[in-house]
mmCIF file of C-alpha atoms and ligand atoms in Angstrom:
data_model
loop_
_atom_site.group_PDB
_atom_site.id
_atom_site.type_symbol
_atom_site.label_atom_id
_atom_site.label_comp_id
_atom_site.label_asym_id
_atom_site.label_seq_id
_atom_site.Cartn_x
_atom_site.Cartn_y
_atom_site.Cartn_z
ATOM 1 C CA MET U 23 92.970 74.847 122.748
ATOM 2 C CA ILE U 24 96.247 73.088 121.905
ATOM 3 C CA THR U 25 96.797 70.321 124.739
ATOM 4 C CA TYR U 26 99.870 69.112 123.550
ATOM 5 C CA CYS U 27 103.241 70.899 122.040
ATOM 6 C CA SER U 28 103.152 70.515 118.013
ATOM 7 C CA SER U 29 107.040 70.718 118.369
ATOM 8 C CA CYS U 30 107.999 68.413 121.409
ATOM 9 C CA GLY U 31 104.790 66.636 122.362
ATOM 10 C CA SER U 32 104.942 67.978 125.902
ATOM 11 C CA LYS U 33 101.256 68.930 127.591
ATOM 12 C CA THR U 34 100.847 72.336 127.366
ATOM 13 C CA GLU U 35 99.808 74.637 130.106
ATOM 14 C CA ARG U 36 97.500 77.716 130.175
ATOM 15 C CA ARG U 37 99.274 81.137 130.573
ATOM 16 C CA VAL U 38 98.392 84.670 130.396
ATOM 17 C CA VAL U 39 100.530 85.905 127.142
ATOM 18 C CA ALA U 40 99.538 89.671 126.172
ATOM 19 C CA ARG U 41 96.566 89.902 128.130
ATOM 20 C CA GLN U 42 95.371 86.562 126.366
ATOM 21 C CA SER U 43 94.711 83.205 127.843
ATOM 22 C CA LEU U 44 97.006 80.837 125.729
ATOM 23 C CA SER U 45 98.221 77.458 125.500
ATOM 24 C CA VAL U 46 102.319 77.546 126.146
ATOM 25 C CA CYS U 47 104.402 74.731 126.207
ATOM 26 C CA PRO U 48 106.705 74.477 129.311
ATOM 27 C CA SER U 49 109.454 72.439 127.988
ATOM 28 C CA CYS U 50 110.057 74.257 124.710
ATOM 29 C CA GLU U 51 108.348 77.521 125.410
ATOM 30 C CA ARG U 52 106.278 77.486 122.420
ATOM 31 C CA ILE U 53 103.716 79.780 122.632
ATOM 32 C CA PHE U 54 100.263 79.058 120.548
ATOM 33 C CA PHE U 55 98.784 82.002 119.709
ATOM 34 C CA ARG U 56 95.204 82.143 118.506
ATOM 35 C CA ASN U 57 94.577 84.033 115.153
ATOM 36 C CA PRO U 58 91.406 84.152 112.915
ATOM 37 C CA LYS U 59 90.868 82.033 109.888
ATOM 38 C CA VAL U 60 90.102 84.137 106.988
ATOM 39 C CA VAL U 61 86.869 83.307 104.603
ATOM 40 C CA VAL U 62 86.242 84.900 101.073
ATOM 41 C CA THR U 63 83.270 85.592 99.697
ATOM 42 C CA ALA U 64 81.814 86.720 96.293
ATOM 43 C CA LEU U 65 79.411 89.035 95.122
ATOM 44 C CA ILE U 66 78.977 87.664 91.417
ATOM 45 C CA GLU U 67 76.310 90.267 89.324
ATOM 46 C CA ASP U 68 74.645 89.832 86.231
ATOM 47 C CA GLN U 69 72.163 92.165 84.807
ATOM 48 C CA GLY U 70 71.073 93.037 88.385
ATOM 49 C CA ARG U 71 70.843 89.443 89.616
ATOM 50 C CA VAL U 72 73.264 87.772 92.021
ATOM 51 C CA LEU U 73 74.487 84.123 92.278
ATOM 52 C CA LEU U 74 73.792 82.356 95.417
ATOM 53 C CA VAL U 75 74.390 78.974 96.327
ATOM 54 C CA LEU U 76 71.787 76.350 98.529
ATOM 55 C CA ARG U 77 74.303 75.166 101.061
ATOM 56 C CA ASP U 78 74.657 71.560 101.527
ATOM 57 C CA ILE U 79 77.049 71.827 104.290
ATOM 58 C CA GLU U 80 76.515 73.222 107.871
ATOM 59 C CA PRO U 81 76.703 75.890 109.115
ATOM 60 C CA GLY U 82 73.674 76.796 107.099
ATOM 61 C CA ARG U 83 72.769 73.719 105.464
ATOM 62 C CA GLY U 84 69.261 74.401 103.510
ATOM 63 C CA LEU U 85 69.784 78.078 103.534
ATOM 64 C CA TRP U 86 71.163 80.315 100.824
ATOM 65 C CA GLY U 87 74.678 82.016 100.842
ATOM 66 C CA LEU U 88 77.233 83.907 98.682
ATOM 67 C CA PRO U 89 79.922 81.442 97.177
ATOM 68 C CA GLY U 90 82.909 81.375 98.843
ATOM 69 C CA GLY U 91 85.139 79.375 101.744
ATOM 70 C CA TYR U 92 88.048 79.641 103.354
ATOM 71 C CA VAL U 93 91.412 80.343 102.413
ATOM 72 C CA ASP U 94 94.525 77.941 102.433
ATOM 73 C CA TRP U 95 97.547 79.154 104.357
ATOM 74 C CA ASP U 96 99.522 79.532 101.305
ATOM 75 C CA GLU U 97 97.005 81.121 99.205
ATOM 76 C CA HIS U 98 95.972 84.484 98.080
ATOM 77 C CA PRO U 99 92.443 85.122 99.164
ATOM 78 C CA GLU U 100 92.121 85.933 95.386
ATOM 79 C CA ALA U 101 93.076 83.033 94.132
ATOM 80 C CA ALA U 102 91.250 81.253 97.139
ATOM 81 C CA LEU U 103 87.886 83.283 96.032
ATOM 82 C CA ALA U 104 88.208 81.961 91.973
ATOM 83 C CA ARG U 105 88.743 78.387 93.348
ATOM 84 C CA GLU U 106 86.026 78.262 95.874
ATOM 85 C CA CYS U 107 83.489 79.890 92.811
ATOM 86 C CA LEU U 108 84.552 77.009 90.616
ATOM 87 C CA GLU U 109 84.523 74.263 92.940
ATOM 88 C CA GLU U 110 80.899 75.266 93.970
ATOM 89 C CA THR U 111 79.286 76.635 91.033
ATOM 90 C CA GLY U 112 81.255 76.135 88.167
ATOM 91 C CA ALA U 113 81.896 79.512 87.788
ATOM 92 C CA VAL U 114 84.787 80.894 86.120
ATOM 93 C CA VAL U 115 85.419 84.373 87.926
ATOM 94 C CA GLU U 116 87.691 87.050 88.006
ATOM 95 C CA PRO U 117 87.961 89.052 91.689
ATOM 96 C CA GLU U 118 87.579 92.873 91.185
ATOM 97 C CA ASN U 119 87.579 94.988 94.663
ATOM 98 C CA LEU U 120 86.954 94.351 97.932
ATOM 99 C CA VAL U 121 83.528 95.430 99.243
ATOM 100 C CA GLY U 122 83.968 94.445 102.794
ATOM 101 C CA VAL U 123 85.765 93.276 105.552
ATOM 102 C CA GLN U 124 83.932 91.590 108.432
ATOM 103 C CA HIS U 125 84.850 89.770 111.535
ATOM 104 C CA VAL U 126 82.670 87.301 113.443
ATOM 105 C CA VAL U 127 83.315 85.075 116.317
ATOM 106 C CA LEU U 128 81.580 81.464 115.904
ATOM 107 C CA GLY U 129 81.891 79.405 119.031
ATOM 108 C CA ASP U 130 85.579 79.880 119.826
ATOM 109 C CA GLU U 131 86.766 80.802 116.495
ATOM 110 C CA GLY U 132 87.464 83.963 114.943
ATOM 111 C CA ILE U 133 87.016 84.363 111.381
ATOM 112 C CA VAL U 134 88.165 87.543 108.941
ATOM 113 C CA ILE U 135 85.641 87.530 106.230
ATOM 114 C CA LEU U 136 86.726 89.102 102.794
ATOM 115 C CA ALA U 137 83.884 90.140 100.467
ATOM 116 C CA TYR U 138 84.838 90.559 96.972
ATOM 117 C CA ARG U 139 83.265 91.865 93.928
ATOM 118 C CA ALA U 140 83.772 89.031 91.023
ATOM 119 C CA ARG U 141 83.384 89.172 87.425
ATOM 120 C CA LEU U 142 81.747 86.320 85.978
ATOM 121 C CA THR U 143 83.854 85.518 83.135
ATOM 122 C CA GLY U 144 82.922 82.107 82.125
ATOM 123 C CA GLY U 145 82.468 78.335 82.904
ATOM 124 C CA GLU U 146 79.242 76.090 83.123
ATOM 125 C CA LEU U 147 77.174 77.231 85.976
ATOM 126 C CA GLU U 148 75.675 74.152 88.003
ATOM 127 C CA ALA U 149 75.201 73.060 91.711
ATOM 128 C CA ARG U 150 78.832 71.229 92.765
ATOM 129 C CA ASP U 151 80.791 70.487 96.002
ATOM 130 C CA GLU U 152 78.668 71.390 99.161
ATOM 131 C CA VAL U 153 76.226 72.909 97.151
ATOM 132 C CA GLN U 154 72.286 71.706 96.738
ATOM 133 C CA GLU U 155 71.194 74.578 93.962
ATOM 134 C CA ILE U 156 72.341 77.310 92.674
ATOM 135 C CA GLY U 157 70.234 80.563 91.725
ATOM 136 C CA TRP U 158 70.057 84.123 90.366
ATOM 137 C CA PHE U 159 68.242 86.595 92.479
ATOM 138 C CA THR U 160 67.214 89.887 92.311
ATOM 139 C CA PRO U 161 67.490 92.290 95.339
ATOM 140 C CA ASP U 162 63.360 92.389 95.948
ATOM 141 C CA ALA U 163 63.574 88.373 96.206
ATOM 142 C CA LEU U 164 66.617 87.032 97.908
ATOM 143 C CA PRO U 165 65.909 83.827 99.451
ATOM 144 C CA PRO U 166 66.365 82.895 103.388
ATOM 145 C CA LEU U 167 70.089 83.423 104.036
ATOM 146 C CA ALA U 168 72.357 81.336 106.463
ATOM 147 C CA PHE U 169 74.264 84.161 107.822
ATOM 148 C CA THR U 170 74.394 87.599 109.098
ATOM 149 C CA SER U 171 77.573 88.820 107.422
ATOM 150 C CA HIS U 172 76.059 87.730 103.732
ATOM 151 C CA ARG U 173 72.628 89.643 104.559
ATOM 152 C CA ARG U 174 74.878 92.847 104.992
ATOM 153 C CA ILE U 175 76.882 92.545 102.301
ATOM 154 C CA LEU U 176 73.557 91.699 100.005
ATOM 155 C CA GLN U 177 72.031 94.950 101.679
ATOM 156 C CA GLY U 178 74.816 97.184 100.423
ATOM 157 C CA TRP U 179 74.678 95.678 97.135
ATOM 158 C CA SER U 180 70.606 95.801 96.686
ATOM 159 C CA LYS U 181 70.582 99.683 97.935
ATOM 160 C CA GLN U 182 73.288 99.838 94.486
ATOM 161 C CA VAL U 183 71.157 98.256 92.139
ATOM 162 C CA LEU U 184 68.080 100.095 93.315
ATOM 163 C CA ALA U 185 69.501 103.495 93.436
ATOM 164 C CA ARG U 186 71.012 102.323 89.780
ATOM 165 C CA GLY U 187 67.063 101.686 88.696
ATOM 166 C CA ALA U 188 66.230 104.650 90.192
ATOM 167 C CA ALA U 189 68.797 107.140 88.006
HETATM 168 ZN ZN1 LIG K 253 107.156 72.479 122.844
#
């Protein structure tokens, strides 16, 4: 919750607005609405394998996940996706289609996760920012994952890869 008004500096108070308990400034009447943060995550496939990162930051340090991260306030999610992939793995990617939209509540924060399929178009792959290691994995040999949200995306992807193999 916001304790001091960022417009006028007065101490805020709790009020129920639109059925939510929110911080409101009694001096200037500014209402501090609470909105979810937006995270993008990339499903990068090459020859039936997916690119994953071994996380070096919490949450999920020491576990694997899809590359991605928070969208900046003035940034298109697709631009954020390309930026995060480059920062974490050195991969130059082109965002393709959206494969899923998820909503998770983590502590007192709501997060909207946009999962995109992304095509690898270049770059030098290596572990970079906030990542211990990167690796390519097949559906039958996925490593321990940090997040249920990523597991769901990878389950959907695994089914597609296995169906392709069987066809
Ligand atoms: Zn105020």
